[in-house]
PDB file of N, CA and C in Angstrom:
ATOM      1  N   ASP A1350     127.219-242.154-183.503  1.00  0.00           N
ATOM      2  CA  ASP A1350     128.346-241.811-182.716  1.00  0.00           C
ATOM      3  C   ASP A1350     128.729-240.383-182.643  1.00  0.00           C
ATOM      4  N   GLY A1351     128.947-239.808-183.815  1.00  0.00           N
ATOM      5  CA  GLY A1351     129.397-238.397-183.987  1.00  0.00           C
ATOM      6  C   GLY A1351     128.453-237.328-183.497  1.00  0.00           C
ATOM      7  N   LEU A1352     127.116-237.614-183.691  1.00  0.00           N
ATOM      8  CA  LEU A1352     126.203-236.652-183.167  1.00  0.00           C
ATOM      9  C   LEU A1352     126.097-236.684-181.674  1.00  0.00           C
ATOM     10  N   PHE A1353     126.195-237.863-181.243  1.00  0.00           N
ATOM     11  CA  PHE A1353     126.203-238.100-179.749  1.00  0.00           C
ATOM     12  C   PHE A1353     127.359-237.322-179.076  1.00  0.00           C
ATOM     13  N   ASP A1354     128.533-237.573-179.662  1.00  0.00           N
ATOM     14  CA  ASP A1354     129.713-236.687-179.192  1.00  0.00           C
ATOM     15  C   ASP A1354     129.660-235.300-179.170  1.00  0.00           C
ATOM     16  N   THR A1355     129.024-234.835-180.431  1.00  0.00           N
ATOM     17  CA  THR A1355     128.826-233.362-180.476  1.00  0.00           C
ATOM     18  C   THR A1355     127.765-232.764-179.385  1.00  0.00           C
ATOM     19  N   VAL A1356     126.888-233.486-179.371  1.00  0.00           N
ATOM     20  CA  VAL A1356     125.797-233.071-178.287  1.00  0.00           C
ATOM     21  C   VAL A1356     126.467-233.131-176.957  1.00  0.00           C
ATOM     22  N   CYS A1357     127.031-234.193-176.596  1.00  0.00           N
ATOM     23  CA  CYS A1357     127.644-234.166-175.257  1.00  0.00           C
ATOM     24  C   CYS A1357     128.669-233.191-175.044  1.00  0.00           C
ATOM     25  N   SER A1358     129.779-232.886-175.920  1.00  0.00           N
ATOM     26  CA  SER A1358     130.683-231.870-175.940  1.00  0.00           C
ATOM     27  C   SER A1358     130.088-230.634-175.844  1.00  0.00           C
ATOM     28  N   ASN A1359     129.053-230.311-176.487  1.00  0.00           N
ATOM     29  CA  ASN A1359     128.362-229.004-176.365  1.00  0.00           C
ATOM     30  C   ASN A1359     127.797-228.693-175.027  1.00  0.00           C
ATOM     31  N   VAL A1360     127.332-229.822-174.433  1.00  0.00           N
ATOM     32  CA  VAL A1360     126.582-229.600-173.100  1.00  0.00           C
ATOM     33  C   VAL A1360     127.780-229.289-171.970  1.00  0.00           C
ATOM     34  N   ILE A1361     128.850-229.927-172.149  1.00  0.00           N
ATOM     35  CA  ILE A1361     129.752-229.984-171.172  1.00  0.00           C
ATOM     36  C   ILE A1361     130.527-228.560-171.286  1.00  0.00           C
ATOM     37  N   GLU A1362     130.907-228.258-172.528  1.00  0.00           N
ATOM     38  CA  GLU A1362     131.484-226.825-172.884  1.00  0.00           C
ATOM     39  C   GLU A1362     130.665-225.933-172.367  1.00  0.00           C
ATOM     40  N   ASN A1363     129.352-225.906-172.564  1.00  0.00           N
ATOM     41  CA  ASN A1363     128.588-224.677-172.090  1.00  0.00           C
ATOM     42  C   ASN A1363     128.414-224.674-170.623  1.00  0.00           C
ATOM     43  N   ALA A1364     128.367-225.793-169.944  1.00  0.00           N
ATOM     44  CA  ALA A1364     128.455-225.902-168.466  1.00  0.00           C
ATOM     45  C   ALA A1364     129.668-225.277-168.032  1.00  0.00           C
ATOM     46  N   ALA A1365     130.869-225.358-168.420  1.00  0.00           N
ATOM     47  CA  ALA A1365     132.046-224.869-168.043  1.00  0.00           C
ATOM     48  C   ALA A1365     132.083-223.390-168.348  1.00  0.00           C
ATOM     49  N   GLN A1366     131.842-223.000-169.666  1.00  0.00           N
ATOM     50  CA  GLN A1366     132.074-221.605-170.178  1.00  0.00           C
ATOM     51  C   GLN A1366     131.172-220.592-169.563  1.00  0.00           C
ATOM     52  N   HIS A1367     129.924-220.988-169.278  1.00  0.00           N
ATOM     53  CA  HIS A1367     129.083-220.074-168.997  1.00  0.00           C
ATOM     54  C   HIS A1367     128.855-220.083-167.130  1.00  0.00           C
ATOM     55  N   ASN A1368     129.843-220.816-166.642  1.00  0.00           N
ATOM     56  CA  ASN A1368     129.698-220.808-165.165  1.00  0.00           C
ATOM     57  C   ASN A1368     130.388-219.771-164.545  1.00  0.00           C
ATOM     58  N   THR A1369     129.711-218.869-164.050  1.00  0.00           N
ATOM     59  CA  THR A1369     130.367-217.578-163.378  1.00  0.00           C
ATOM     60  C   THR A1369     130.380-217.653-161.893  1.00  0.00           C
ATOM     61  N   SER A1370     130.231-218.830-161.307  1.00  0.00           N
ATOM     62  CA  SER A1370     130.501-218.969-159.872  1.00  0.00           C
ATOM     63  C   SER A1370     131.833-218.734-159.282  1.00  0.00           C
ATOM     64  N   ASP A1371     131.977-218.288-158.147  1.00  0.00           N
ATOM     65  CA  ASP A1371     133.369-218.048-157.561  1.00  0.00           C
ATOM     66  C   ASP A1371     134.113-219.434-157.477  1.00  0.00           C
ATOM     67  N   ASP A1372     133.256-220.594-157.377  1.00  0.00           N
ATOM     68  CA  ASP A1372     133.986-221.905-157.002  1.00  0.00           C
ATOM     69  C   ASP A1372     133.323-222.744-158.275  1.00  0.00           C
ATOM     70  N   PRO A1373     133.755-222.733-159.645  1.00  0.00           N
ATOM     71  CA  PRO A1373     132.754-223.260-160.616  1.00  0.00           C
ATOM     72  C   PRO A1373     133.059-224.700-160.474  1.00  0.00           C
ATOM     73  N   ARG A1374     132.010-225.580-160.725  1.00  0.00           N
ATOM     74  CA  ARG A1374     132.004-226.968-160.764  1.00  0.00           C
ATOM     75  C   ARG A1374     131.206-227.463-161.810  1.00  0.00           C
ATOM     76  N   VAL A1375     131.747-228.607-162.452  1.00  0.00           N
ATOM     77  CA  VAL A1375     130.697-229.262-163.442  1.00  0.00           C
ATOM     78  C   VAL A1375     131.166-230.769-163.256  1.00  0.00           C
ATOM     79  N   GLY A1376     129.802-231.483-163.001  1.00  0.00           N
ATOM     80  CA  GLY A1376     129.853-232.923-162.693  1.00  0.00           C
ATOM     81  C   GLY A1376     129.196-233.630-163.976  1.00  0.00           C
ATOM     82  N   ILE A1377     129.838-234.715-164.270  1.00  0.00           N
ATOM     83  CA  ILE A1377     129.271-235.589-165.360  1.00  0.00           C
ATOM     84  C   ILE A1377     129.096-237.027-164.705  1.00  0.00           C
ATOM     85  N   SER A1378     127.901-237.597-165.141  1.00  0.00           N
ATOM     86  CA  SER A1378     127.667-239.095-164.747  1.00  0.00           C
ATOM     87  C   SER A1378     127.000-239.596-166.109  1.00  0.00           C
ATOM     88  N   VAL A1379     127.381-240.855-166.192  1.00  0.00           N
ATOM     89  CA  VAL A1379     127.003-241.744-167.290  1.00  0.00           C
ATOM     90  C   VAL A1379     126.297-243.201-166.756  1.00  0.00           C
ATOM     91  N   GLU A1380     125.101-243.347-167.376  1.00  0.00           N
ATOM     92  CA  GLU A1380     124.435-244.765-167.040  1.00  0.00           C
ATOM     93  C   GLU A1380     124.259-245.426-168.328  1.00  0.00           C
ATOM     94  N   LEU A1381     124.698-246.594-168.461  1.00  0.00           N
ATOM     95  CA  LEU A1381     124.678-247.287-169.541  1.00  0.00           C
ATOM     96  C   LEU A1381     124.088-248.665-169.547  1.00  0.00           C
ATOM     97  N   ASP A1382     122.929-249.025-170.334  1.00  0.00           N
ATOM     98  CA  ASP A1382     122.477-250.344-170.407  1.00  0.00           C
ATOM     99  C   ASP A1382     122.558-250.764-171.813  1.00  0.00           C
ATOM    100  N   GLU A1383     121.908-251.962-172.334  1.00  0.00           N
ATOM    101  CA  GLU A1383     122.003-252.444-173.470  1.00  0.00           C
ATOM    102  C   GLU A1383     121.104-251.511-174.455  1.00  0.00           C
ATOM    103  N   GLU A1384     120.268-250.809-173.976  1.00  0.00           N
ATOM    104  CA  GLU A1384     119.379-250.134-174.926  1.00  0.00           C
ATOM    105  C   GLU A1384     119.666-248.561-174.858  1.00  0.00           C
ATOM    106  N   THR A1385     120.016-248.091-173.677  1.00  0.00           N
ATOM    107  CA  THR A1385     119.935-246.629-173.511  1.00  0.00           C
ATOM    108  C   THR A1385     121.307-246.133-172.776  1.00  0.00           C
ATOM    109  N   ALA A1386     121.772-244.962-173.204  1.00  0.00           N
ATOM    110  CA  ALA A1386     122.807-244.242-172.558  1.00  0.00           C
ATOM    111  C   ALA A1386     122.216-242.923-171.828  1.00  0.00           C
ATOM    112  N   VAL A1387     122.477-242.745-170.707  1.00  0.00           N
ATOM    113  CA  VAL A1387     121.952-241.427-170.072  1.00  0.00           C
ATOM    114  C   VAL A1387     123.136-240.812-169.519  1.00  0.00           C
ATOM    115  N   VAL A1388     123.386-239.582-169.982  1.00  0.00           N
ATOM    116  CA  VAL A1388     124.523-238.569-169.581  1.00  0.00           C
ATOM    117  C   VAL A1388     123.711-237.574-168.808  1.00  0.00           C
ATOM    118  N   ARG A1389     124.221-237.171-167.520  1.00  0.00           N
ATOM    119  CA  ARG A1389     123.979-236.149-166.947  1.00  0.00           C
ATOM    120  C   ARG A1389     124.830-235.142-166.581  1.00  0.00           C
ATOM    121  N   VAL A1390     124.768-233.882-166.941  1.00  0.00           N
ATOM    122  CA  VAL A1390     125.958-232.860-166.679  1.00  0.00           C
ATOM    123  C   VAL A1390     125.098-231.698-165.862  1.00  0.00           C
ATOM    124  N   GLU A1391     125.937-231.607-164.793  1.00  0.00           N
ATOM    125  CA  GLU A1391     125.319-230.616-163.594  1.00  0.00           C
ATOM    126  C   GLU A1391     126.426-229.578-163.341  1.00  0.00           C
ATOM    127  N   ASP A1392     125.937-228.247-163.200  1.00  0.00           N
ATOM    128  CA  ASP A1392     126.853-227.292-162.764  1.00  0.00           C
ATOM    129  C   ASP A1392     126.300-226.459-161.786  1.00  0.00           C
ATOM    130  N   ASN A1393     127.151-225.635-161.097  1.00  0.00           N
ATOM    131  CA  ASN A1393     126.745-224.717-160.148  1.00  0.00           C
ATOM    132  C   ASN A1393     126.723-223.226-160.527  1.00  0.00           C
ATOM    133  N   GLY A1394     126.606-223.020-161.968  1.00  0.00           N
ATOM    134  CA  GLY A1394     126.618-221.794-162.484  1.00  0.00           C
ATOM    135  C   GLY A1394     125.125-220.938-162.300  1.00  0.00           C
ATOM    136  N   PRO A1395     124.945-219.948-163.127  1.00  0.00           N
ATOM    137  CA  PRO A1395     123.917-219.021-162.792  1.00  0.00           C
ATOM    138  C   PRO A1395     122.423-219.612-163.404  1.00  0.00           C
ATOM    139  N   GLY A1396     122.555-220.661-164.031  1.00  0.00           N
ATOM    140  CA  GLY A1396     121.360-221.263-164.676  1.00  0.00           C
ATOM    141  C   GLY A1396     121.184-220.773-166.110  1.00  0.00           C
ATOM    142  N   ILE A1397     120.157-221.361-166.777  1.00  0.00           N
ATOM    143  CA  ILE A1397     119.822-220.840-168.087  1.00  0.00           C
ATOM    144  C   ILE A1397     118.661-220.001-168.055  1.00  0.00           C
ATOM    145  N   GLU A1398     118.696-218.847-168.744  1.00  0.00           N
ATOM    146  CA  GLU A1398     117.559-217.938-168.588  1.00  0.00           C
ATOM    147  C   GLU A1398     116.251-218.488-169.255  1.00  0.00           C
ATOM    148  N   PRO A1399     115.102-218.281-168.550  1.00  0.00           N
ATOM    149  CA  PRO A1399     113.929-218.820-168.955  1.00  0.00           C
ATOM    150  C   PRO A1399     113.412-218.611-170.482  1.00  0.00           C
ATOM    151  N   HIS A1400     113.806-217.378-170.918  1.00  0.00           N
ATOM    152  CA  HIS A1400     113.468-217.137-172.403  1.00  0.00           C
ATOM    153  C   HIS A1400     114.381-218.005-173.418  1.00  0.00           C
ATOM    154  N   GLU A1401     115.588-218.415-172.936  1.00  0.00           N
ATOM    155  CA  GLU A1401     116.408-219.245-173.703  1.00  0.00           C
ATOM    156  C   GLU A1401     115.794-220.640-173.730  1.00  0.00           C
ATOM    157  N   LEU A1402     115.246-221.031-172.491  1.00  0.00           N
ATOM    158  CA  LEU A1402     114.772-222.562-172.425  1.00  0.00           C
ATOM    159  C   LEU A1402     113.398-222.458-173.320  1.00  0.00           C
ATOM    160  N   ALA A1403     112.697-221.504-173.155  1.00  0.00           N
ATOM    161  CA  ALA A1403     111.373-221.358-173.896  1.00  0.00           C
ATOM    162  C   ALA A1403     111.520-221.459-175.236  1.00  0.00           C
ATOM    163  N   LEU A1404     112.610-220.941-175.932  1.00  0.00           N
ATOM    164  CA  LEU A1404     112.752-220.986-177.457  1.00  0.00           C
ATOM    165  C   LEU A1404     113.123-222.429-177.846  1.00  0.00           C
ATOM    166  N   VAL A1405     113.947-223.267-176.897  1.00  0.00           N
ATOM    167  CA  VAL A1405     114.271-224.437-177.166  1.00  0.00           C
ATOM    168  C   VAL A1405     112.985-225.408-177.021  1.00  0.00           C
ATOM    169  N   GLU A1406     112.177-225.219-176.065  1.00  0.00           N
ATOM    170  CA  GLU A1406     110.956-226.003-175.891  1.00  0.00           C
ATOM    171  C   GLU A1406     109.939-225.645-177.031  1.00  0.00           C
ATOM    172  N   ASP A1407     109.815-224.227-177.482  1.00  0.00           N
ATOM    173  CA  ASP A1407     108.797-224.062-178.566  1.00  0.00           C
ATOM    174  C   ASP A1407     109.340-224.724-179.934  1.00  0.00           C
ATOM    175  N   GLY A1408     110.796-224.737-180.089  1.00  0.00           N
ATOM    176  CA  GLY A1408     111.291-225.214-181.181  1.00  0.00           C
ATOM    177  C   GLY A1408     111.257-224.112-182.259  1.00  0.00           C
ATOM    178  N   THR A1409     111.006-223.010-182.077  1.00  0.00           N
ATOM    179  CA  THR A1409     111.063-221.871-183.149  1.00  0.00           C
ATOM    180  C   THR A1409     111.764-220.545-182.735  1.00  0.00           C
ATOM    181  N   GLU A1410     112.387-220.037-183.685  1.00  0.00           N
ATOM    182  CA  GLU A1410     112.953-218.804-183.593  1.00  0.00           C
ATOM    183  C   GLU A1410     112.774-217.843-184.636  1.00  0.00           C
ATOM    184  N   THR A1411     112.385-216.571-184.274  1.00  0.00           N
ATOM    185  CA  THR A1411     112.021-215.431-185.275  1.00  0.00           C
ATOM    186  C   THR A1411     113.092-214.407-185.021  1.00  0.00           C
ATOM    187  N   PRO A1412     113.233-213.387-185.913  1.00  0.00           N
ATOM    188  CA  PRO A1412     114.018-212.250-185.822  1.00  0.00           C
ATOM    189  C   PRO A1412     113.721-211.457-184.436  1.00  0.00           C
ATOM    190  N   LEU A1413     112.559-211.611-184.139  1.00  0.00           N
ATOM    191  CA  LEU A1413     112.201-210.771-182.851  1.00  0.00           C
ATOM    192  C   LEU A1413     112.178-211.698-181.590  1.00  0.00           C
ATOM    193  N   LYS A1414     112.228-212.978-181.834  1.00  0.00           N
ATOM    194  CA  LYS A1414     112.308-213.815-180.470  1.00  0.00           C
ATOM    195  C   LYS A1414     113.437-214.832-180.892  1.00  0.00           C
ATOM    196  N   HIS A1415     114.738-214.673-180.351  1.00  0.00           N
ATOM    197  CA  HIS A1415     115.781-215.596-180.571  1.00  0.00           C
ATOM    198  C   HIS A1415     116.567-215.818-179.539  1.00  0.00           C
ATOM    199  N   GLY A1416     117.393-216.683-179.432  1.00  0.00           N
ATOM    200  CA  GLY A1416     118.436-216.926-178.259  1.00  0.00           C
ATOM    201  C   GLY A1416     119.649-216.269-178.628  1.00  0.00           C
ATOM    202  N   SER A1417     120.634-216.282-177.442  1.00  0.00           N
ATOM    203  CA  SER A1417     121.778-215.613-177.542  1.00  0.00           C
ATOM    204  C   SER A1417     122.862-216.493-178.342  1.00  0.00           C
ATOM    205  N   GLY A1418     122.604-217.749-178.427  1.00  0.00           N
ATOM    206  CA  GLY A1418     123.649-218.640-178.970  1.00  0.00           C
ATOM    207  C   GLY A1418     122.951-219.775-179.689  1.00  0.00           C
ATOM    208  N   PHE A1419     123.624-220.743-180.212  1.00  0.00           N
ATOM    209  CA  PHE A1419     123.128-221.917-180.855  1.00  0.00           C
ATOM    210  C   PHE A1419     123.325-223.172-179.977  1.00  0.00           C
ATOM    211  N   GLY A1420     124.001-223.119-178.971  1.00  0.00           N
ATOM    212  CA  GLY A1420     124.161-224.329-178.071  1.00  0.00           C
ATOM    213  C   GLY A1420     122.982-224.946-177.592  1.00  0.00           C
ATOM    214  N   LEU A1421     122.052-224.429-177.122  1.00  0.00           N
ATOM    215  CA  LEU A1421     120.839-225.177-176.579  1.00  0.00           C
ATOM    216  C   LEU A1421     120.092-225.651-177.698  1.00  0.00           C
ATOM    217  N   ALA A1422     120.029-224.912-178.990  1.00  0.00           N
ATOM    218  CA  ALA A1422     119.329-225.547-180.082  1.00  0.00           C
ATOM    219  C   ALA A1422     120.006-226.787-180.493  1.00  0.00           C
ATOM    220  N   LEU A1423     121.292-226.601-180.682  1.00  0.00           N
ATOM    221  CA  LEU A1423     122.091-227.691-181.212  1.00  0.00           C
ATOM    222  C   LEU A1423     121.884-229.028-180.248  1.00  0.00           C
ATOM    223  N   THR A1424     121.890-228.889-178.899  1.00  0.00           N
ATOM    224  CA  THR A1424     121.549-229.910-178.066  1.00  0.00           C
ATOM    225  C   THR A1424     120.142-230.625-178.380  1.00  0.00           C
ATOM    226  N   ALA A1425     119.103-229.643-178.458  1.00  0.00           N
ATOM    227  CA  ALA A1425     117.795-230.199-178.616  1.00  0.00           C
ATOM    228  C   ALA A1425     117.572-230.811-179.967  1.00  0.00           C
ATOM    229  N   TRP A1426     118.199-230.173-180.996  1.00  0.00           N
ATOM    230  CA  TRP A1426     117.996-230.835-182.409  1.00  0.00           C
ATOM    231  C   TRP A1426     118.957-232.168-182.394  1.00  0.00           C
ATOM    232  N   GLY A1427     119.992-232.109-181.901  1.00  0.00           N
ATOM    233  CA  GLY A1427     120.911-233.333-181.945  1.00  0.00           C
ATOM    234  C   GLY A1427     120.455-234.467-181.242  1.00  0.00           C
ATOM    235  N   THR A1428     119.707-234.462-180.016  1.00  0.00           N
ATOM    236  CA  THR A1428     119.141-235.478-179.310  1.00  0.00           C
ATOM    237  C   THR A1428     117.946-235.923-180.027  1.00  0.00           C
ATOM    238  N   ASP A1429     117.123-234.900-180.620  1.00  0.00           N
ATOM    239  CA  ASP A1429     115.950-235.477-181.338  1.00  0.00           C
ATOM    240  C   ASP A1429     116.233-236.191-182.608  1.00  0.00           C
ATOM    241  N   ILE A1430     117.149-235.624-183.379  1.00  0.00           N
ATOM    242  CA  ILE A1430     117.506-236.361-184.596  1.00  0.00           C
ATOM    243  C   ILE A1430     118.170-237.790-184.248  1.00  0.00           C
ATOM    244  N   ALA A1431     118.837-238.058-183.184  1.00  0.00           N
ATOM    245  CA  ALA A1431     119.366-239.285-182.603  1.00  0.00           C
ATOM    246  C   ALA A1431     118.220-240.275-182.034  1.00  0.00           C
ATOM    247  N   GLY A1432     117.052-239.593-181.902  1.00  0.00           N
ATOM    248  CA  GLY A1432     116.152-240.674-181.382  1.00  0.00           C
ATOM    249  C   GLY A1432     116.019-240.400-179.885  1.00  0.00           C
ATOM    250  N   GLY A1433     116.634-239.476-179.332  1.00  0.00           N
ATOM    251  CA  GLY A1433     116.754-239.470-177.697  1.00  0.00           C
ATOM    252  C   GLY A1433     115.850-238.187-177.324  1.00  0.00           C
ATOM    253  N   SER A1434     116.262-237.747-176.136  1.00  0.00           N
ATOM    254  CA  SER A1434     115.575-236.670-175.520  1.00  0.00           C
ATOM    255  C   SER A1434     116.482-236.067-174.602  1.00  0.00           C
ATOM    256  N   VAL A1435     116.207-234.701-174.315  1.00  0.00           N
ATOM    257  CA  VAL A1435     116.970-233.919-173.419  1.00  0.00           C
ATOM    258  C   VAL A1435     115.998-233.111-172.322  1.00  0.00           C
ATOM    259  N   GLN A1436     116.587-233.027-171.154  1.00  0.00           N
ATOM    260  CA  GLN A1436     115.835-232.424-170.165  1.00  0.00           C
ATOM    261  C   GLN A1436     116.666-231.396-169.565  1.00  0.00           C
ATOM    262  N   PHE A1437     116.122-230.176-169.224  1.00  0.00           N
ATOM    263  CA  PHE A1437     116.832-229.104-168.571  1.00  0.00           C
ATOM    264  C   PHE A1437     116.205-228.889-167.317  1.00  0.00           C
ATOM    265  N   GLU A1438     116.963-228.805-166.107  1.00  0.00           N
ATOM    266  CA  GLU A1438     116.409-228.691-164.795  1.00  0.00           C
ATOM    267  C   GLU A1438     117.228-227.722-164.170  1.00  0.00           C
ATOM    268  N   SER A1439     116.659-226.799-163.334  1.00  0.00           N
ATOM    269  CA  SER A1439     117.331-226.039-162.534  1.00  0.00           C
ATOM    270  C   SER A1439     117.628-226.618-161.179  1.00  0.00           C
ATOM    271  N   ILE A1440     118.789-226.272-160.580  1.00  0.00           N
ATOM    272  CA  ILE A1440     119.268-226.844-159.381  1.00  0.00           C
ATOM    273  C   ILE A1440     119.294-225.645-158.272  1.00  0.00           C
ATOM    274  N   GLU A1441     118.739-225.849-157.227  1.00  0.00           N
ATOM    275  CA  GLU A1441     118.831-224.853-156.152  1.00  0.00           C
ATOM    276  C   GLU A1441     120.081-224.929-155.325  1.00  0.00           C
ATOM    277  N   PRO A1442     120.764-223.931-154.924  1.00  0.00           N
ATOM    278  CA  PRO A1442     120.308-222.570-155.226  1.00  0.00           C
ATOM    279  C   PRO A1442     120.721-222.089-156.459  1.00  0.00           C
ATOM    280  N   THR A1443     121.699-222.465-157.129  1.00  0.00           N
ATOM    281  CA  THR A1443     122.048-222.097-158.503  1.00  0.00           C
ATOM    282  C   THR A1443     122.619-223.403-159.290  1.00  0.00           C
ATOM    283  N   GLY A1444     122.373-223.194-160.525  1.00  0.00           N
ATOM    284  CA  GLY A1444     123.041-224.416-161.284  1.00  0.00           C
ATOM    285  C   GLY A1444     121.973-224.994-162.212  1.00  0.00           C
ATOM    286  N   THR A1445     122.332-225.760-163.180  1.00  0.00           N
ATOM    287  CA  THR A1445     121.502-226.478-164.088  1.00  0.00           C
ATOM    288  C   THR A1445     121.944-227.981-164.159  1.00  0.00           C
ATOM    289  N   ARG A1446     120.919-228.792-164.416  1.00  0.00           N
ATOM    290  CA  ARG A1446     121.189-230.279-164.665  1.00  0.00           C
ATOM    291  C   ARG A1446     120.624-230.464-166.151  1.00  0.00           C
ATOM    292  N   VAL A1447     121.593-230.897-166.981  1.00  0.00           N
ATOM    293  CA  VAL A1447     121.068-231.376-168.322  1.00  0.00           C
ATOM    294  C   VAL A1447     121.064-233.022-168.477  1.00  0.00           C
ATOM    295  N   THR A1448     120.093-233.516-168.811  1.00  0.00           N
ATOM    296  CA  THR A1448     119.937-234.980-168.902  1.00  0.00           C
ATOM    297  C   THR A1448     119.654-235.279-170.418  1.00  0.00           C
ATOM    298  N   LEU A1449     120.710-236.068-170.856  1.00  0.00           N
ATOM    299  CA  LEU A1449     120.604-236.681-172.368  1.00  0.00           C
ATOM    300  C   LEU A1449     120.316-237.969-172.237  1.00  0.00           C
ATOM    301  N   GLU A1450     119.201-238.486-172.848  1.00  0.00           N
ATOM    302  CA  GLU A1450     118.908-239.867-172.993  1.00  0.00           C
ATOM    303  C   GLU A1450     118.957-240.253-174.457  1.00  0.00           C
ATOM    304  N   MET A1451     119.687-241.171-174.852  1.00  0.00           N
ATOM    305  CA  MET A1451     119.994-241.608-176.248  1.00  0.00           C
ATOM    306  C   MET A1451     119.890-243.206-176.373  1.00  0.00           C
ATOM    307  N   PRO A1452     119.261-243.648-177.492  1.00  0.00           N
ATOM    308  CA  PRO A1452     119.410-245.052-177.614  1.00  0.00           C
ATOM    309  C   PRO A1452     120.763-245.590-177.993  1.00  0.00           C
ATOM    310  N   VAL A1453     121.064-246.674-177.580  1.00  0.00           N
ATOM    311  CA  VAL A1453     122.382-247.273-177.956  1.00  0.00           C
ATOM    312  C   VAL A1453     122.382-247.920-179.331  1.00  0.00           C
ATOM    313  N   VAL A1454     123.177-247.568-180.198  1.00  0.00           N
ATOM    314  CA  VAL A1454     123.208-248.222-181.426  1.00  0.00           C
ATOM    315  C   VAL A1454     124.340-249.369-181.487  1.00  0.00           C
ATOM    316  N   ALA A1455     124.019-250.465-181.882  1.00  0.00           N
ATOM    317  CA  ALA A1455     124.886-251.561-181.970  1.00  0.00           C
ATOM    318  C   ALA A1455     126.053-251.369-183.014  1.00  0.00           C
ATOM    319  N   ARG A1456     127.220-251.580-182.405  1.00  0.00           N
ATOM    320  CA  ARG A1456     128.575-251.626-183.301  1.00  0.00           C
ATOM    321  C   ARG A1456     128.529-252.783-184.270  1.00  0.00           C
ATOM    322  N   ARG A1457     129.038-252.533-185.488  1.00  0.00           N
ATOM    323  CA  ARG A1457     129.094-253.617-186.371  1.00  0.00           C
ATOM    324  C   ARG A1457     130.553-254.096-186.504  1.00  0.00           C
TER     325      ARG A1457
END
């Protein structure tokens, strides 16, 4: 639970903080069934720089090849550790959609 909360909070905060649009918007949708939770966060900001996404997709950083922050890596690592997946998509004309898919853990 805690890891999923951290990942979701990070994605939502990034969508809001990095949105430089004159009319900033962030939308959140959740789909839940017995096995999977899908959270989509969409914004109308400037999008994610291609080199930042490449670092997350490659899964490695070096002193010469690194991102500007820890947010995208936290999102990717957190969803992976939780057995889920994350997808980053550009929205036209501007914006980003982040889709988090995580397995549902039964409460005891």
